[in-house]
Short mmCIF file of C-alpha atoms in Angstrom, two decimals:
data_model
loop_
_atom_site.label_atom_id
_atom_site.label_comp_id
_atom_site.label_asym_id
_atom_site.label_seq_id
_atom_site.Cartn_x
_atom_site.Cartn_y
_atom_site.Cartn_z
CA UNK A 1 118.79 88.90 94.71
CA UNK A 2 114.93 88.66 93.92
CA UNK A 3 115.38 90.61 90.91
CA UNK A 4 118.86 89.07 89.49
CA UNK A 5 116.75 85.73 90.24
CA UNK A 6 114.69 84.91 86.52
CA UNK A 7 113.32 81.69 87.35
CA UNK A 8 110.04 80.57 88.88
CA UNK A 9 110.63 81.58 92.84
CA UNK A 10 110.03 78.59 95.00
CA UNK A 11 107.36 79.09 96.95
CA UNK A 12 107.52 79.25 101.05
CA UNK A 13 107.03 75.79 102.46
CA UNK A 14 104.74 74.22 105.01
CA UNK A 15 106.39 73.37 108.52
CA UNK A 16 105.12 69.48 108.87
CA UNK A 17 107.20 69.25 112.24
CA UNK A 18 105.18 70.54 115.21
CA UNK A 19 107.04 73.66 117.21
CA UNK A 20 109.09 73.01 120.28
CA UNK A 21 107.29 74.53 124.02
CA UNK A 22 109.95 77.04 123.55
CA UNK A 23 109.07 78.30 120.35
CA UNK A 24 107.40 81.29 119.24
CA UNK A 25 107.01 83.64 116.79
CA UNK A 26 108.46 86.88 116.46
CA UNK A 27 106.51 89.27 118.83
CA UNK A 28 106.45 92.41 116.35
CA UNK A 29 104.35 90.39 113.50
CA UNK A 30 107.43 90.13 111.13
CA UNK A 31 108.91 86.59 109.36
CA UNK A 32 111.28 84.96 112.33
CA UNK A 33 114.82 84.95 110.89
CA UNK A 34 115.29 82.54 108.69
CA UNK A 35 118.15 80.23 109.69
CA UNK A 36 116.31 79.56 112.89
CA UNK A 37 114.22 75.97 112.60
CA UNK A 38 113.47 77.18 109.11
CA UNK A 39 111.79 74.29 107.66
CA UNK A 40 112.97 72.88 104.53
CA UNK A 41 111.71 73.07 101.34
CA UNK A 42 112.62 70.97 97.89
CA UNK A 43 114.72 72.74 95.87
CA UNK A 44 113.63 70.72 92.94
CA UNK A 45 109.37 71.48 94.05
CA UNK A 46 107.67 73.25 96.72
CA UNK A 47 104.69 71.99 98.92
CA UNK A 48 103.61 75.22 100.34
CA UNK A 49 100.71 76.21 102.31
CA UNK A 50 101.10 79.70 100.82
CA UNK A 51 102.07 81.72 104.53
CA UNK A 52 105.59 82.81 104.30
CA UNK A 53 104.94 85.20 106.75
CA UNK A 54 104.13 81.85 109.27
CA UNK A 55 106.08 79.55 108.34
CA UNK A 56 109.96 80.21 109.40
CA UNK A 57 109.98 79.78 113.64
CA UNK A 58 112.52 80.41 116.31
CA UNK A 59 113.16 79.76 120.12
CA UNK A 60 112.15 82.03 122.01
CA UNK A 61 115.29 85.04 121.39
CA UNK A 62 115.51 86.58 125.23
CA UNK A 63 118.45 88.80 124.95
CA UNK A 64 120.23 87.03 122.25
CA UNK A 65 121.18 89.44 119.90
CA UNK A 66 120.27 89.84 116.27
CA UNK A 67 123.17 88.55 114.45
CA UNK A 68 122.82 85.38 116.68
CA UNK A 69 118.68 85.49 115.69
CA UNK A 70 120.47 85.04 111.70
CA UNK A 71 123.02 82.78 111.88
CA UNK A 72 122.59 80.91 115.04
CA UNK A 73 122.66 77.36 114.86
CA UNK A 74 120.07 74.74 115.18
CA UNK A 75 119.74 71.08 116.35
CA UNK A 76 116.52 70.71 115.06
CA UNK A 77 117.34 71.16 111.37
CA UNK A 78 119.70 68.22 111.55
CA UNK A 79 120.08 64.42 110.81
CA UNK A 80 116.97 63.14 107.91
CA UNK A 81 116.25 66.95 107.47
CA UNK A 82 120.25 68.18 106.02
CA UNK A 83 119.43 67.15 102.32
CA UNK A 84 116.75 69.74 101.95
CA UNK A 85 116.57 73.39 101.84
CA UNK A 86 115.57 75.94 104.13
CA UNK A 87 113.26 79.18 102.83
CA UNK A 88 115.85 81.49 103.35
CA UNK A 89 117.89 79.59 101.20
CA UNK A 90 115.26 78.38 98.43
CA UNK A 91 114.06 82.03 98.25
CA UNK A 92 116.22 84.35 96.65
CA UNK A 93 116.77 87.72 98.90
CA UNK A 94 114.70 86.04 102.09
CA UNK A 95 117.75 86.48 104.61
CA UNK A 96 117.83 89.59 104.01
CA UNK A 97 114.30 90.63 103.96
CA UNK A 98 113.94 88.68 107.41
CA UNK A 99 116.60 90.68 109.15
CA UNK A 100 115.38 93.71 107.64
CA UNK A 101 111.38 93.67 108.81
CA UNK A 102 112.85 92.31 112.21
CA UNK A 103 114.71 95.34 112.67
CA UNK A 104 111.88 97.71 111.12
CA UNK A 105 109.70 96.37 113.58
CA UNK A 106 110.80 97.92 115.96
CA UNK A 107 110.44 101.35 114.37
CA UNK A 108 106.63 101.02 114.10
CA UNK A 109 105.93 104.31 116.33
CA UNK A 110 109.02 106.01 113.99
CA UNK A 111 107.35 108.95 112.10
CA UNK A 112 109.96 111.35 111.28
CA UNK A 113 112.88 109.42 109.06
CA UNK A 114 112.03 108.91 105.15
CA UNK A 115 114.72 106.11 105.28
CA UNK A 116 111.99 104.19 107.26
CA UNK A 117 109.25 104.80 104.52
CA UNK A 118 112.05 103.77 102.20
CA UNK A 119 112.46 100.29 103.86
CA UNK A 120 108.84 99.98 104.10
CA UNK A 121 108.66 100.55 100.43
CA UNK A 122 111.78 97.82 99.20
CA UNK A 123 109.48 95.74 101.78
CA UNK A 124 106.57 96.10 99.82
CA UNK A 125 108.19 95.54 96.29
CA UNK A 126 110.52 92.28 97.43
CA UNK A 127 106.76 91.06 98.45
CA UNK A 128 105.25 92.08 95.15
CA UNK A 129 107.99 89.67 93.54
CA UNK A 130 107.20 87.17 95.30
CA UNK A 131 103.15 87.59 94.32
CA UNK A 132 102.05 88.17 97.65
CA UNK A 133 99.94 91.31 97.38
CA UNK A 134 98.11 91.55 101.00
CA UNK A 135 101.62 91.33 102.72
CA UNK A 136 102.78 94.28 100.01
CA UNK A 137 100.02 96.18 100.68
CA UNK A 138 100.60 95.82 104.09
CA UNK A 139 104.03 97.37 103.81
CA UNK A 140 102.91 99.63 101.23
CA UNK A 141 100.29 100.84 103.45
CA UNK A 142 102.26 101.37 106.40
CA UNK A 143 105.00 103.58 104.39
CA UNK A 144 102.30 105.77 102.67
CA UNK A 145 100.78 106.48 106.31
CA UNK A 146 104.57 107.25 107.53
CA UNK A 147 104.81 110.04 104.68
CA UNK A 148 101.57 111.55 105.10
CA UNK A 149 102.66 112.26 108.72
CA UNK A 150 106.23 113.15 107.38
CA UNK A 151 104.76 115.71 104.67
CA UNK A 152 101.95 117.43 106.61
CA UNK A 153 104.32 120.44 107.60
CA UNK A 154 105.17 120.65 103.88
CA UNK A 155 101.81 120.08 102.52
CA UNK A 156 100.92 124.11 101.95
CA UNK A 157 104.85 125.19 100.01
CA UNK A 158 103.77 121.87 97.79
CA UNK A 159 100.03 123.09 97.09
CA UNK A 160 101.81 126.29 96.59
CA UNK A 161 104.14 124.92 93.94
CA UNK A 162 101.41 123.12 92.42
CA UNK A 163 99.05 126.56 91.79
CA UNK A 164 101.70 129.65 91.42
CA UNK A 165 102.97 128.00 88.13
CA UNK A 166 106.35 126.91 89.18
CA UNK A 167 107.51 124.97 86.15
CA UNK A 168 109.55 122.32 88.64
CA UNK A 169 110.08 121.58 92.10
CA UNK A 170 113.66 123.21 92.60
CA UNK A 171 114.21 122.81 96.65
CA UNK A 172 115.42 118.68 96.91
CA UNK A 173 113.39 118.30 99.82
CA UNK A 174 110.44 118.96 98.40
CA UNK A 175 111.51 117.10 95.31
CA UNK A 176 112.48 113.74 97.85
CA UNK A 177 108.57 114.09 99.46
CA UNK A 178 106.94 114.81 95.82
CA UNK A 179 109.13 111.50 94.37
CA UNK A 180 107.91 109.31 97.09
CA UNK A 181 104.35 110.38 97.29
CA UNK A 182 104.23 109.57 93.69
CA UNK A 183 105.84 106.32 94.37
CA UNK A 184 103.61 105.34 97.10
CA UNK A 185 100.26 106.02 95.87
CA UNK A 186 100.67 104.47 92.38
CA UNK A 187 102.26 100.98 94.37
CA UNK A 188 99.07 101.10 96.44
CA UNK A 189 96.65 102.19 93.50
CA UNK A 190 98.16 99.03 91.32
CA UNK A 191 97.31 97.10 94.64
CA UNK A 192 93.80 98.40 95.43
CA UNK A 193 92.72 97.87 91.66
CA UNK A 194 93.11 94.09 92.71
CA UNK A 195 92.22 94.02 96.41
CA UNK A 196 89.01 95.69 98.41
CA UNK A 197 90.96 97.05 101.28
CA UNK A 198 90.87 100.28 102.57
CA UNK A 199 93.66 103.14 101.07
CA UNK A 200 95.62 104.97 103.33
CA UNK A 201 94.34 108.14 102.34
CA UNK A 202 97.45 109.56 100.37
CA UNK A 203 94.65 109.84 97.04
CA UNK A 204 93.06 112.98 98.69
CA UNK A 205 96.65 114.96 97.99
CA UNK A 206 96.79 113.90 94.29
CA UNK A 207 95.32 117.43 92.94
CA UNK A 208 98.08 119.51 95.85
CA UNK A 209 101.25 117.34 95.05
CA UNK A 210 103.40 118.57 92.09
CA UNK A 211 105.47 116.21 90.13
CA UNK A 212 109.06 115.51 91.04
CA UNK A 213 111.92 117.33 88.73
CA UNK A 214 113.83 114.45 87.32
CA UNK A 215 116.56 116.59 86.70
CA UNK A 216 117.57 116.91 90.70
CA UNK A 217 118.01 113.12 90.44
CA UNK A 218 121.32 112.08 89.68
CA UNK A 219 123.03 108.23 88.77
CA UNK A 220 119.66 107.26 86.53
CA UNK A 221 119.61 106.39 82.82
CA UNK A 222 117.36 109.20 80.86
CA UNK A 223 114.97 105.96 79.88
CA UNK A 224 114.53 105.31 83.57
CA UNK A 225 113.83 108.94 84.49
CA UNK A 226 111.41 109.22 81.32
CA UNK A 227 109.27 105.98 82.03
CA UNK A 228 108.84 106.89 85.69
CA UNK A 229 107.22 110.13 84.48
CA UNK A 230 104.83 108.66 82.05
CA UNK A 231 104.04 106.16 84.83
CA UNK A 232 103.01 108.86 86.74
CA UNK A 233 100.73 110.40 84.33
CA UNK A 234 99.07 106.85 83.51
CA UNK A 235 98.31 106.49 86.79
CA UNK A 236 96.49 110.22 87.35
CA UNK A 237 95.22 109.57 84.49
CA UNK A 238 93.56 106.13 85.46
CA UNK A 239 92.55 107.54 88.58
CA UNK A 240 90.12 110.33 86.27
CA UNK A 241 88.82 107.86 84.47
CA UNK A 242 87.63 106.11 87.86
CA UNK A 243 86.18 109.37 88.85
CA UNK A 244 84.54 110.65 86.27
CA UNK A 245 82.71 107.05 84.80
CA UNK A 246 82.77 104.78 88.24
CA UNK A 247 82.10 106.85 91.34
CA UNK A 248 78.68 107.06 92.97
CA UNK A 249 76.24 109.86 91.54
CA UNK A 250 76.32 112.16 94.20
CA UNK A 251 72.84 113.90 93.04
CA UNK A 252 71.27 111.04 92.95
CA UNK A 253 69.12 111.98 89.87
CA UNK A 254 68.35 109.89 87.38
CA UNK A 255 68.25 110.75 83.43
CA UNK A 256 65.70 109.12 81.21
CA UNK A 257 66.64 105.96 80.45
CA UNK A 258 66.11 106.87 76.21
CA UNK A 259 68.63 108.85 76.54
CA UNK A 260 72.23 108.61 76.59
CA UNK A 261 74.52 109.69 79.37
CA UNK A 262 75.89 112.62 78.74
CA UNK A 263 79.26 111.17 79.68
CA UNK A 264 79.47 109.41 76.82
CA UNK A 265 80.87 112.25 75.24
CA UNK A 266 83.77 112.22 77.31
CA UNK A 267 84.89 108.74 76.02
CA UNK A 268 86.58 109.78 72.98
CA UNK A 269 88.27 112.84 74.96
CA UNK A 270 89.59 110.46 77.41
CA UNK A 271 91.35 108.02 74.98
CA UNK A 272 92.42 110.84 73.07
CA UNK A 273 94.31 111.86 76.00
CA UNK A 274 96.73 108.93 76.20
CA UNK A 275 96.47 107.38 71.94
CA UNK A 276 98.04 110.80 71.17
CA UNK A 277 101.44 110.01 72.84
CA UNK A 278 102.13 113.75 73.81
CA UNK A 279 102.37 112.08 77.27
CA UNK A 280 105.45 110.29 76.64
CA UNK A 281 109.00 110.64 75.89
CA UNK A 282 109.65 109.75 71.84
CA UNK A 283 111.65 106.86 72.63
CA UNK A 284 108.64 105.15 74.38
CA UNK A 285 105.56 106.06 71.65
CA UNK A 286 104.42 103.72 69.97
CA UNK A 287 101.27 102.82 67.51
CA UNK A 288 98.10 100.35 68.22
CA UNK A 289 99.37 98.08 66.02
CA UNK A 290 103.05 97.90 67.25
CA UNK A 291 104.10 94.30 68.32
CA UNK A 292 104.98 94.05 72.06
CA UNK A 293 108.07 95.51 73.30
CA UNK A 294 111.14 93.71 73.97
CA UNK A 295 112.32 95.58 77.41
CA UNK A 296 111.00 95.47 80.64
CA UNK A 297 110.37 99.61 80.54
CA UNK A 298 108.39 99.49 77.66
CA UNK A 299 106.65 97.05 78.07
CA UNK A 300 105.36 98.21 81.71
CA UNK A 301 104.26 101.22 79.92
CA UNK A 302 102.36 99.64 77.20
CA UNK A 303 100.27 97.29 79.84
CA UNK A 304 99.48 100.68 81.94
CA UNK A 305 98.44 102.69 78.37
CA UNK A 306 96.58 99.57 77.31
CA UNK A 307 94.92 98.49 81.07
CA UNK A 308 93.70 102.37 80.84
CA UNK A 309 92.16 101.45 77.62
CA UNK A 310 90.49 99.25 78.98
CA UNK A 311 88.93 100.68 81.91
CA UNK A 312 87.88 103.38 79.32
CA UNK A 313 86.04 101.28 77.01
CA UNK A 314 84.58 98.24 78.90
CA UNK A 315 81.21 99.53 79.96
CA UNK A 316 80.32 99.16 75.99
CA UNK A 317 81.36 95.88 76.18
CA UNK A 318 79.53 94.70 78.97
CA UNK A 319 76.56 96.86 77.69
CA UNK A 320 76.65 94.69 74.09
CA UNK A 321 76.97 91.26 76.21
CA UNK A 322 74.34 92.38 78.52
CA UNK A 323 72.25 93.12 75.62
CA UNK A 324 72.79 90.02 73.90
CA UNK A 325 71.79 88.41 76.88
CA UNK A 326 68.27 90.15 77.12
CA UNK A 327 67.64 89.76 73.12
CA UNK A 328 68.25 86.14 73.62
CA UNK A 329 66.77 85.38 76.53
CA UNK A 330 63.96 87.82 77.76
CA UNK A 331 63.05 88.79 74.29
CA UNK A 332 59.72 89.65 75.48
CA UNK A 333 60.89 91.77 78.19
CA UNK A 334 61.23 95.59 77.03
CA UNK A 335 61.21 96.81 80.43
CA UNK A 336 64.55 95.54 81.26
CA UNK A 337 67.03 97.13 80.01
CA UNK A 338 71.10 96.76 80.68
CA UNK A 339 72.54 97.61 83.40
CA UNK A 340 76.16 99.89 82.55
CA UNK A 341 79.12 100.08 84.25
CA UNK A 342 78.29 103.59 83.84
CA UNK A 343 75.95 105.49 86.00
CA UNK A 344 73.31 105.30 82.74
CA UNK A 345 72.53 103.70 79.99
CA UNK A 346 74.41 103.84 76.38
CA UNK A 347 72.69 101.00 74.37
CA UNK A 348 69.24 102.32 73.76
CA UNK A 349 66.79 100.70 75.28
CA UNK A 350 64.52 100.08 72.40
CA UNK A 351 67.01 97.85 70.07
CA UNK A 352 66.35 94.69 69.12
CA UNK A 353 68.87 93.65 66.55
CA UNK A 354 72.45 94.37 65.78
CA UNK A 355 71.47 96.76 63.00
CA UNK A 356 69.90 98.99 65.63
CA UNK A 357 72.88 99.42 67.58
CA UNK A 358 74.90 102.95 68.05
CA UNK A 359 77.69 102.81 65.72
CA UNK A 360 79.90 104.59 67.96
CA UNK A 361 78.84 101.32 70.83
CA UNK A 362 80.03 98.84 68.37
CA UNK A 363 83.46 100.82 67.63
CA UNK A 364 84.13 101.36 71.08
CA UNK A 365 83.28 97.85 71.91
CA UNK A 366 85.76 96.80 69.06
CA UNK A 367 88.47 98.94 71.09
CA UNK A 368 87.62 97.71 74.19
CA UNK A 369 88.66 93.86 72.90
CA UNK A 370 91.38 95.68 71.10
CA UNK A 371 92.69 96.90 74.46
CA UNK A 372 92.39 93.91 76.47
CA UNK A 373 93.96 91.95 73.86
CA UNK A 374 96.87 93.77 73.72
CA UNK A 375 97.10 94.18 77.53
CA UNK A 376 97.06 90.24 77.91
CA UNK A 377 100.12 90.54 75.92
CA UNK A 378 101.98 93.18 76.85
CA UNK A 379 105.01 91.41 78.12
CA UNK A 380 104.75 88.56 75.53
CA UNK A 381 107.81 89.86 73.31
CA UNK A 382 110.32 90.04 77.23
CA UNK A 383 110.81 86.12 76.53
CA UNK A 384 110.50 83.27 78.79
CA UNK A 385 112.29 84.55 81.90
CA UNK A 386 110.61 85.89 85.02
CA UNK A 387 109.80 89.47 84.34
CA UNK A 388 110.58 92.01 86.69
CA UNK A 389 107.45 93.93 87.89
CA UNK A 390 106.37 95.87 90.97
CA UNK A 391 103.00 93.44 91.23
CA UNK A 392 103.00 90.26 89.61
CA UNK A 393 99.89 89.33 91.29
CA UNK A 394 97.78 92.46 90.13
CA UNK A 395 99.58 92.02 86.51
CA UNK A 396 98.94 88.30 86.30
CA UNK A 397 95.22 88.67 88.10
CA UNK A 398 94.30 90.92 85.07
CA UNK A 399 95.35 89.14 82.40
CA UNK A 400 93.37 86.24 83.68
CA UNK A 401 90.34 88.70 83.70
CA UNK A 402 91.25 89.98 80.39
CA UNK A 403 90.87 86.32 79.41
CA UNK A 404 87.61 85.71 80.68
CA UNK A 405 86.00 89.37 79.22
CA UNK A 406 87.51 88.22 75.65
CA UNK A 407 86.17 84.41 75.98
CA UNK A 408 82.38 85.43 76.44
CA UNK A 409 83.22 88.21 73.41
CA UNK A 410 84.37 85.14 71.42
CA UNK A 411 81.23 83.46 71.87
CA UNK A 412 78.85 86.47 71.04
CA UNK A 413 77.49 87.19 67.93
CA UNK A 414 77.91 90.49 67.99
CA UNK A 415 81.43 90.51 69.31
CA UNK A 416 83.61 87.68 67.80
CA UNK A 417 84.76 88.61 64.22
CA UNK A 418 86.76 91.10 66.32
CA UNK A 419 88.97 87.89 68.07
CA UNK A 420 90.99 85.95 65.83
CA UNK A 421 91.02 81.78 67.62
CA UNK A 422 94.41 81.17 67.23
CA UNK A 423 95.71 84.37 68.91
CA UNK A 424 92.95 83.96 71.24
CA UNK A 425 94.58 80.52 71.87
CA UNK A 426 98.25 81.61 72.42
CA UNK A 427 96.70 84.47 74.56
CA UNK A 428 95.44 81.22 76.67
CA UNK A 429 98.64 79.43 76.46
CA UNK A 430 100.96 81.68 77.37
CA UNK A 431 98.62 83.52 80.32
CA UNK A 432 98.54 79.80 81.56
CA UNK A 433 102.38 79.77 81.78
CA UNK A 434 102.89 82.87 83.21
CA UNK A 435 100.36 82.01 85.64
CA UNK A 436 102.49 78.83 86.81
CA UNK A 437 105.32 80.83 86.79
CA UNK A 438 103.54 83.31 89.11
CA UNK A 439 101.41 81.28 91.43
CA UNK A 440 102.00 79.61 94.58
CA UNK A 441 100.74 76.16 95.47
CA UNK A 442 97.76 77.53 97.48
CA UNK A 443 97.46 81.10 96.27
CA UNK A 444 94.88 82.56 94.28
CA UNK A 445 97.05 82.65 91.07
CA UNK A 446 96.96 78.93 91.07
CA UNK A 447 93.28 78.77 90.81
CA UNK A 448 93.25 81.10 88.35
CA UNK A 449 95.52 79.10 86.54
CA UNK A 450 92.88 76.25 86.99
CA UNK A 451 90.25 78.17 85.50
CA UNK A 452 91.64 79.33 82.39
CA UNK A 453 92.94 75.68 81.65
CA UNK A 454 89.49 74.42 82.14
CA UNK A 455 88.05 77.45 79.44
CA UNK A 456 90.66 76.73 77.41
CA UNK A 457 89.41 73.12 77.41
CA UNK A 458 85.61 73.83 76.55
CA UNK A 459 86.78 76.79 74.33
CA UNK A 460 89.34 74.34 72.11
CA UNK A 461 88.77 70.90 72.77
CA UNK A 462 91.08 67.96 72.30
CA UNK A 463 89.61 67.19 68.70
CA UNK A 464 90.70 70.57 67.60
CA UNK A 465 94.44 68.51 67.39
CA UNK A 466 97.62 70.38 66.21
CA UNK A 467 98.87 71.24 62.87
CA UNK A 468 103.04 71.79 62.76
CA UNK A 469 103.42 71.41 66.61
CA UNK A 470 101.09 74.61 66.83
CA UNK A 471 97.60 75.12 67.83
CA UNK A 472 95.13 74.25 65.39
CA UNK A 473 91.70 76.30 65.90
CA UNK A 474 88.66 76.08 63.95
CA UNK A 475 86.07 79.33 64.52
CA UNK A 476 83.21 76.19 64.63
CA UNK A 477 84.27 75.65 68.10
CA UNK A 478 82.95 79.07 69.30
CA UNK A 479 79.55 77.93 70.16
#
């Protein structure tokens, strides 16, 4: 129902009317069931203090049973309070997910059935839709911990599949663990790129886990089977770059700050790795200067090639701003240099005007705004309808980054021939929307939402006016 559902989703409302002494909360943690002193919410607007998972109560249940915990009836719900809706009935799918988590409660100490990791997983994604990513992760969490329990036994044939060459997994069961292992650790890697919470742990069996064999699956269309897979390399992919340029320095030694990091050759190799489309089936490649794509499975991939990106070629943009900074600034100040993303310094220390920049900076900085340009609008050309993706909150948090990175670009000298106003401006427009569509009246989204329309404000004021019913930008208003 979530996903047939391509509207805004109301968001979970605020219980103004105190709790009877008999009420209570569900005892395992979980949403009560919804038709049980529910309260109501406009179906027309929401006033939400952003909890779903406290806001839907219950009397206490006894040893009433669980159909009688969904569709029992309810005095308090009636008379002035009839005309409005309930959250189970405002948002789409929330019956079921109620009855669902109230029954997988009860399986907490259940390590041995995958069907319980798959529940915990549809858990996870229904609360993805819904933007809440702590209660995802939460479920997310909980199912990747399940299946590392559930796959220890199995852990040594997989390693061994992984090293002897085997092409493809051919035994199912090994196939079913490989396909959800996959499954959970790129849900909670999307999450954790987002949230500072601790992973379950399933990362450390990345280099032992062989991919799944497609092929075993059966009832999929070849697109489906195809984009999963180049998901799946994306994500390993994205979690090299994070080793390689963004973990701590375990020797602890430091290079001479003159002199560039010898990582910096691995740049190009890394982009190389994804730009050159080997990684993907032919219906999915596509070139830099594509528009974006008009389905849902192409457009996923494009914002996970592009995010990569990137991660791959922001440290030279932060280097150039950071450098900017100091030039303009501390220009008497040689002894502090920028500080990189990386674990040393690319800009050499001793410039002091554009002209004594690295070329090869400057391009990749030029990529860099490329990249988060393009993964701002990556599900621009899917219309105005809800889109359906496993974490609207991580997608929607990132394009509001995206948007503040490419603002400050805008306004730097060095930087802002490479961003064009008005697209810059529709970026801002429709991020804004998306945002609204996303957000919930107390979440974070909203005050994200807040803060791009106030940049959007100082970037393009009011006397920049429209021309045709369209945005009218003049580069004057950069500075």
């Amino acid at each position: 129902k979530i996903c047939l559902h391509r509207d805004r989703v109301h968001d979970a409302v605020h219980d103004m009317y105190p709790l009877s002494h008999n009420s209570s909360m569900i005892g395992n943690g979980i949403s009560t069931s919804p038709s049980q002193s529910s309260p109501p919410s406009l179906s027309s607007h929401s006033h939400s203090s952003g909890d779903l998972a406290a806001l839907p109560s219950q009397p206490e249940r006894g040893f009433q049973s669980r159909q009688s915990s969904i569709h029992g009836c309810s005095t308090e719900t009636s008379g002035g309070r009839s005309g409005l809706k309930k959250n189970y009935e405002a948002i789409p799918g929330f019956e079921y997910f109620a009855f669902a988590t109230d029954i997988l409660g009860n399986y907490t100490g259940a390590y041995m059935n995958m069907k319980h990791v798959y529940a915990l997983i549809f858990a996870g994604l229904y609360q993805g839709q819904l933007a809440r990513p702590m209660e995802s992760f939460a479920f997310i969490h909980q199912a990747s911990h399940k299946l590392q329990v559930i796959m220890r036994p199995s852990l040594d044939q997989l390693r061994k599949i992984k090293t002897s060459g085997m092409v493809m997994i051919q035994d199912p069961k090994y196939n079913q663990l490989a396909l959800t292992f996959w499954t959970c650790l790129q849900l909670e890697s999307d999450l954790l790129a987002e949230l500072h919470l601790p992973p379950s742990g399933l990362l450390s069996y990345e280099e032992n886990m062989p991919h799944p064999n497609m092929t075993l699956l059966e009832g999929f269309d070849q697109r489906v089977l195809d984009s999963y897979l180049a998901q799946l390399y994306l994500r390993t992919h994205l979690n090299s770059l994070h080793r390689m340029f963004y973990a701590p320095d375990e020797n602890g030694k430091e290079t001479d700050s003159a002199q560039l990091d010898p990582k910096f050759d691995n740049v190009e190799v890394f982009a190389d790795a994804v730009s050159s489309m080997r990684w993907v089936a032919q219906s999915f490649a596509f070139t830099a200067d594509d528009p974006p794509a008009e389905d849902i499975l192409a457009a996923r991939l494009r914002a996970k090639y592009w995010g990569a990106q990137v991660i791959t070629y922001r440290p030279f943009i932060q280097q150039i701003l950071q450098w900017s900074d100091k030039i303009q600034n501390l220009p008497s100040s040689p002894q502090i240099h920028p500080v990189s993303e990386f674990r040393q310094g690319i800009i050499d220390p001793s410039a002091k005007s554009r002209k004594d920049l690295q070329p090869e900076v400057i391009e990749y900085a030029k990529r860099g705004i490329k990249a988060l340009i393009e993964s701002t609008r990556a599900f621009h050309g899917l219309g105005s309808e809800r889109p359906i993706i496993t974490n609207v909150f991580g997608t929607a948090h990132a394009q509001w980054g995206n948007l503040l990175v490419l603002s400050v670009c805008f306004k730097n000298d060095v930087l802002s021939s490479e961003i064009d106003a008005e697209l810059l401006m529709t970026l801002f427009t429709k991020t804004i929307e998306f945002l609204r569509q996303s957000g919930t009246a107390t979440g974070s989204l909203k005050t994200d939402m807040h803060i791009l329309e106030s940049l959007q404000r100082d970037l393009f004021p009011a006397v920049a006016g429209t021309h045709n019913g369209r945005p009218h930008v003049l580069r004057s208003f950069r500075s």
